[in-house]
Coordinates of C-alpha atoms and ligand atoms in Angstrom, one line a residue:
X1 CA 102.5 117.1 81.7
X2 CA 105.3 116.3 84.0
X3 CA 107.6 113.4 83.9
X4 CA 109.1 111.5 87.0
X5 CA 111.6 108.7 87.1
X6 CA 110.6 106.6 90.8
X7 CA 112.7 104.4 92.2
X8 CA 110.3 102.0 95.1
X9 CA 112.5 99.3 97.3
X10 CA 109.9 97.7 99.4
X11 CA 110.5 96.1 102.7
X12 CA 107.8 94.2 103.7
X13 CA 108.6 93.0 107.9
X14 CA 108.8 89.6 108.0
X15 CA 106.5 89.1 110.5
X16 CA 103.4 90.5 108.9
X17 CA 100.3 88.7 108.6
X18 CA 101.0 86.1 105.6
X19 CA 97.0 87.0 104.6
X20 CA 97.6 90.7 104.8
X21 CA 100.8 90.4 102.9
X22 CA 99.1 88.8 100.1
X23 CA 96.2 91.1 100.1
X24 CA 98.4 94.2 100.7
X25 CA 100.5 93.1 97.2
X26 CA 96.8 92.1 95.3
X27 CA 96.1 95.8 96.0
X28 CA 99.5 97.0 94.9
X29 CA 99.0 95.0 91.8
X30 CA 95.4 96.2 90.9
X31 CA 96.2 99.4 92.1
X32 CA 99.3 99.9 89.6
X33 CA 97.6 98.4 86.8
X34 CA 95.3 100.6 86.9
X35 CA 97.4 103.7 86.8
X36 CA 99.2 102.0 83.8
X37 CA 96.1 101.2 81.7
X38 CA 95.0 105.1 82.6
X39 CA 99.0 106.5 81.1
X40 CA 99.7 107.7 84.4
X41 CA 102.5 105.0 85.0
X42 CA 104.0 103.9 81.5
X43 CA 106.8 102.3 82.2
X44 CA 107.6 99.8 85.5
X45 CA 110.8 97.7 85.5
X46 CA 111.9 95.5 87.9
X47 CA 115.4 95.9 89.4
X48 CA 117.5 92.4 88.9
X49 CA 117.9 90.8 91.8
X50 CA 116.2 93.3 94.1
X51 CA 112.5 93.7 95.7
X52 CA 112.5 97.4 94.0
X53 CA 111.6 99.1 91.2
X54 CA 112.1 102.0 88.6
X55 CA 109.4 103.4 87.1
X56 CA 108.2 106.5 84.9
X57 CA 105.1 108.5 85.7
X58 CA 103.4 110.5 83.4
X59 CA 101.4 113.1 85.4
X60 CA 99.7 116.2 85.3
X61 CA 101.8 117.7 88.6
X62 CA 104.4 117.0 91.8
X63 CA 100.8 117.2 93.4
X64 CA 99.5 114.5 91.6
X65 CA 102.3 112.4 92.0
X66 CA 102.5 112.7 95.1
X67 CA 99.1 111.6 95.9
X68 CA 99.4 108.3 93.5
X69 CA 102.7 107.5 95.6
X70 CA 101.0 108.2 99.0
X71 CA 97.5 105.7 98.3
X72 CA 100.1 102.7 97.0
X73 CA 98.4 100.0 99.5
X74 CA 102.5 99.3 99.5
X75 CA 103.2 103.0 100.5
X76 CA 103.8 102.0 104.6
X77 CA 106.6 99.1 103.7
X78 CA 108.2 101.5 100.8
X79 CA 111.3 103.7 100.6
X80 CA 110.7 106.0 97.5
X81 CA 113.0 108.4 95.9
X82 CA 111.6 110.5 92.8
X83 CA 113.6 112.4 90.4
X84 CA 111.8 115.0 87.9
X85 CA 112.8 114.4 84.1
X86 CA 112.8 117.1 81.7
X87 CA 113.7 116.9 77.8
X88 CA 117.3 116.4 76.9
X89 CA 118.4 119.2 74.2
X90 CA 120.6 116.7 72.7
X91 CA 117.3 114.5 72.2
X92 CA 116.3 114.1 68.2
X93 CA 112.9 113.2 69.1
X94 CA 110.2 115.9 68.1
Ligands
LIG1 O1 106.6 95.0 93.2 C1 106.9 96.2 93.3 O2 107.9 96.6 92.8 C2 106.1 97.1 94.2 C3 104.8 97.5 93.6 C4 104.8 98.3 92.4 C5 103.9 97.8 91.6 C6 103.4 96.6 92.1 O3 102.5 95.9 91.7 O4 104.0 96.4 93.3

């Protein structure tokens, strides 16, 4: 198990297909729920203000990660930075 704290701004161009756009984000939507009913993305928050996100993924490897970042249908209009979590020896959680 390998934990990963994402951060996704997404910059969809302005002059993209209106139909596409809201196809594209349908995807995204499906897409991501998906992952989240499956455990593989737990947690998604939406950054105030912002069209962005921070999310925790709960996966197996980088490998797999990276694969479930690169199939986003969003993955073209995103910039993605990933940071790998490990447990906090202060943590009084078993
Ligand atoms: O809206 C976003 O933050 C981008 C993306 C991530 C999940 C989803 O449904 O859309």
């Amino acid at each position: 198990m390998a934990l990963f704290h994402v951060r996704m701004d997404v910059h969809i161009p302005l002059d993209l297909d209106p139909d596409v756009r809201a196809e594209t984000v349908a995807r995204e939507k499906a897409y991501s729920q998906q992952l989240q009913r499956a455990g593989k993305w737990p947690q998604i928050w939406r950054i105030v203000g912002q069209y962005s996100n921070f999310s925790i993924f709960d996966v197996e490897s980088a490998d797999e990660l990276h694969e479930i970042l690169f199939n986003l249908p969003l993955f073209p209009y995103m910039d993605i930075e990933v940071t790998p979590l490990t447990r906090h020896g202060s943590d009084v959680k078993d």
